[in-house]
Amino acid sequence: MRAAYDEIADWYEHEFLPRTEGDPLGLNRVLTELLGPGDGTCLEIGCGTGVHAAALRGLGWSPVGVDLSAGMLRHARVRLPVALGDAGRLPIRDGCLPAVVALMVHTDMPGYPDVLREAARVLRPGGRLVHVGVHPCFCGGFADRADPAAVVVRPGYLDGHWTKQSWTDQGIRDKVGASHWPLAELLGAFLEAGLVLDGFAEGTGPTPTVLGVRARKP
């Protein structure tokens, strides 16, 4: 079981992550606003190298992670308990978790609706799912973000597709590719999973890079 991120795991840890220090996208702010404090187990789907574990612990949660990439998990193991697994078939029993988060991963998962259904399955009634991902309206192969003050959105937003097209060669999309979910399809997938939408937040900047969604299991 070899994942696309295996080949770039060391680059991601040692070169890409240092460029994201200081929360330039507002991801941690959005996570804090939507997840809030807690004292139970919080599952991070697609945990990667575990870089978000500290923020989750800072909110009082006990993070555990699942990821398909063994290469990424080599780095994650020093940050949180992890398991190698498919987000579409989580190795977790039904209805046992108070919180699940998916942070900057939905474009890596062509079957994201199935992932949301799995998240709903493992959440206990009243449990919360927090999704923080690239903003579907302003990020994608159709968007040129070379100038943060004047993002250019070209035709292509409504096309759900996988692409390596990117405005920069310093990011992830051009290396492993990404799926795109227009906003209506993305939010509809939460509803189809049986979740109730109850909170939204956007990242920093004149044109936000991230969109956060909070949903609860009835």
Coordinates of C-alpha atoms in Angstrom, one line a residue:
M1 CA 0.0 0.0 0.0
R2 CA 2.1 2.9 -1.3
A3 CA 0.7 6.5 -1.2
A4 CA 1.6 9.4 -3.4
Y5 CA 3.0 11.3 -0.3
D6 CA 5.6 8.6 0.4
E7 CA 7.9 10.1 -2.2
I8 CA 7.7 13.6 -0.9
A9 CA 7.5 12.9 2.9
D10 CA 11.0 14.2 3.7
W11 CA 10.6 17.3 1.5
Y12 CA 7.2 18.0 3.1
E13 CA 8.7 17.7 6.6
H14 CA 12.0 19.5 6.1
E15 CA 11.2 22.1 3.4
F16 CA 7.5 22.7 3.0
L17 CA 6.4 22.8 6.7
P18 CA 9.0 25.4 7.8
R19 CA 7.4 27.8 5.3
T20 CA 4.0 27.5 7.0
E21 CA 5.2 28.4 10.5
G22 CA 3.3 31.2 12.2
D23 CA -0.1 30.2 10.8
P24 CA 0.1 32.4 7.6
L25 CA -3.2 30.9 6.2
G26 CA -5.2 31.2 9.5
L27 CA -5.6 27.5 9.7
N28 CA -5.0 27.3 13.4
R29 CA -7.4 30.2 14.1
V30 CA -10.1 28.4 12.1
L31 CA -9.5 25.1 13.8
T32 CA -9.6 26.8 17.2
E33 CA -12.8 28.6 16.4
L34 CA -14.7 25.6 15.0
L35 CA -13.3 22.7 17.2
G36 CA -12.9 24.5 20.5
P37 CA -11.7 23.0 23.7
G38 CA -12.3 19.4 24.7
D39 CA -10.8 16.6 26.8
G40 CA -11.4 13.4 24.8
T41 CA -9.9 11.7 21.9
C42 CA -9.8 13.6 18.6
L43 CA -9.1 11.6 15.5
E44 CA -7.2 13.4 12.7
I45 CA -8.0 11.9 9.3
G46 CA -5.0 12.1 7.0
C47 CA -2.7 13.3 9.8
G48 CA 0.4 13.4 7.5
T49 CA 3.4 14.2 9.6
G50 CA 1.3 15.1 12.6
V51 CA 2.1 18.8 12.5
H52 CA -1.4 19.7 13.9
A53 CA -1.1 17.5 17.0
A54 CA 0.3 20.4 19.1
A55 CA -2.6 22.6 18.2
L56 CA -5.1 19.9 19.1
R57 CA -3.4 19.3 22.5
G58 CA -3.4 23.0 23.1
L59 CA -7.2 22.8 23.0
G60 CA -7.2 20.0 25.5
W61 CA -7.8 17.1 23.1
S62 CA -5.9 13.9 22.9
P63 CA -5.0 13.5 19.2
V64 CA -4.6 10.2 17.3
G65 CA -3.9 10.0 13.6
V66 CA -4.7 7.8 10.6
D67 CA -2.9 8.2 7.3
L68 CA -2.3 6.1 4.1
S69 CA 1.3 7.2 3.7
A70 CA 3.9 5.3 5.7
G71 CA 6.4 7.9 4.7
M72 CA 4.5 10.7 6.3
L73 CA 3.8 8.5 9.4
R74 CA 7.6 8.1 10.0
H75 CA 7.6 11.7 11.0
A76 CA 4.2 11.7 12.7
R77 CA 5.0 9.0 15.2
V78 CA 7.1 11.4 17.3
R79 CA 4.1 13.8 17.6
L80 CA 1.0 11.6 18.2
P81 CA -0.2 8.0 18.2
V82 CA -0.8 6.9 14.6
A83 CA -2.1 4.0 12.5
L84 CA -1.6 3.3 8.9
G85 CA -5.0 3.1 7.3
D86 CA -7.4 4.2 4.6
A87 CA -9.6 7.2 5.5
G88 CA -12.4 5.5 3.5
R89 CA -12.3 2.5 5.8
L90 CA -11.3 3.7 9.2
P91 CA -10.0 1.0 11.7
I92 CA -12.3 2.3 14.4
R93 CA -15.6 1.0 15.8
D94 CA -18.9 2.7 15.4
G95 CA -20.0 5.7 17.5
C96 CA -17.0 5.9 19.8
L97 CA -15.4 9.3 19.2
P98 CA -16.3 12.8 20.4
A99 CA -14.4 14.6 17.6
V100 CA -12.8 14.1 14.2
V101 CA -10.8 16.6 12.2
A102 CA -9.7 16.6 8.6
L103 CA -7.1 19.4 8.1
M104 CA -5.9 20.3 4.6
V105 CA -6.5 16.9 3.2
H106 CA -9.8 16.7 1.3
T107 CA -8.2 17.5 -2.1
D108 CA -5.9 14.5 -1.6
M109 CA -8.9 12.2 -1.3
P110 CA -10.9 11.6 -4.6
G111 CA -13.4 9.7 -2.5
Y112 CA -14.0 12.4 0.1
P113 CA -17.7 11.8 0.4
D114 CA -16.9 8.2 1.5
V115 CA -14.4 9.7 4.1
L116 CA -17.2 11.9 5.5
R117 CA -19.5 8.9 5.8
E118 CA -16.7 7.1 7.7
A119 CA -16.2 10.1 10.0
A120 CA -20.0 10.1 10.7
R121 CA -19.9 6.4 11.4
V122 CA -17.1 6.6 14.1
L123 CA -18.5 9.8 15.8
R124 CA -20.8 9.3 18.7
P125 CA -24.1 11.2 18.7
G126 CA -23.4 14.8 19.3
G127 CA -19.8 14.4 18.2
R128 CA -18.3 17.1 16.0
L129 CA -16.4 16.9 12.7
V130 CA -14.2 19.8 11.7
H131 CA -13.0 20.1 8.2
V132 CA -10.4 22.8 7.3
G133 CA -9.3 22.7 3.7
V134 CA -8.2 24.8 0.8
H135 CA -11.0 27.2 -0.1
P136 CA -12.9 25.6 -3.1
C137 CA -13.8 29.0 -4.5
F138 CA -10.3 30.5 -4.5
C139 CA -7.9 27.6 -4.7
G140 CA -7.4 25.0 -7.4
G141 CA -6.0 24.5 -10.8
F142 CA -8.2 27.3 -12.1
A143 CA -6.8 29.9 -9.6
D144 CA -3.5 31.9 -9.8
R145 CA -2.4 33.0 -6.4
A146 CA 0.9 34.4 -7.4
D147 CA -0.3 37.9 -6.2
P148 CA -2.2 37.4 -2.9
A149 CA -3.8 40.8 -3.3
A150 CA -5.2 40.0 -6.7
V151 CA -6.0 36.3 -7.1
V152 CA -7.0 35.4 -10.7
V153 CA -9.9 32.9 -10.9
R154 CA -10.0 31.4 -14.4
P155 CA -12.7 29.2 -15.9
G156 CA -12.7 25.7 -14.4
Y157 CA -14.2 26.2 -10.9
L158 CA -17.3 24.1 -11.7
D159 CA -15.3 21.2 -13.1
G160 CA -14.7 18.6 -10.5
H161 CA -11.4 17.2 -11.5
W162 CA -8.0 15.9 -10.5
T163 CA -5.0 18.0 -11.6
K164 CA -1.4 18.8 -11.1
Q165 CA -1.9 22.3 -12.6
S166 CA -0.6 24.9 -10.1
W167 CA 0.5 28.5 -10.1
T168 CA 3.6 27.6 -8.1
D169 CA 6.2 24.8 -8.1
Q170 CA 6.9 25.3 -4.4
G171 CA 3.7 23.7 -3.3
I172 CA 2.1 20.2 -3.1
R173 CA -0.4 20.2 -6.0
D174 CA 2.2 20.2 -8.7
K175 CA 3.9 17.2 -7.1
V176 CA 1.1 14.8 -6.1
G177 CA -2.0 16.3 -7.8
A178 CA -5.2 17.3 -6.2
S179 CA -9.0 16.8 -6.6
H180 CA -11.4 19.7 -6.7
W181 CA -14.8 20.0 -5.1
P182 CA -17.0 23.0 -6.0
L183 CA -18.5 24.5 -2.8
A184 CA -22.0 23.1 -3.4
E185 CA -20.7 19.6 -3.9
L186 CA -18.4 19.8 -0.9
L187 CA -21.2 21.0 1.5
G188 CA -23.6 18.5 0.0
A189 CA -21.3 15.7 0.8
F190 CA -21.6 16.5 4.5
L191 CA -25.4 16.4 4.3
E192 CA -25.3 13.1 2.4
A193 CA -23.2 11.6 5.2
G194 CA -26.0 12.4 7.6
L195 CA -24.2 15.3 9.3
V196 CA -25.7 18.6 10.4
L197 CA -23.8 21.7 9.4
D198 CA -23.5 24.2 12.2
G199 CA -20.4 26.4 11.8
F200 CA -18.2 28.0 9.2
A201 CA -15.0 30.0 9.1
E202 CA -12.5 31.3 6.6
G203 CA -8.8 32.0 6.7
T204 CA -6.8 35.2 6.6
G205 CA -6.0 37.5 3.7
P206 CA -8.0 39.5 1.2
T207 CA -8.9 36.2 -0.6
P208 CA -8.9 33.4 2.0
T209 CA -6.9 30.2 1.2
V210 CA -8.8 28.0 3.7
L211 CA -12.4 27.3 4.4
G212 CA -13.5 25.6 7.7
V213 CA -16.7 23.6 8.2
R214 CA -18.1 22.2 11.5
A215 CA -20.7 19.5 11.4
R216 CA -22.3 17.4 14.1
K217 CA -23.7 13.9 14.2
P218 CA -27.3 14.0 15.3

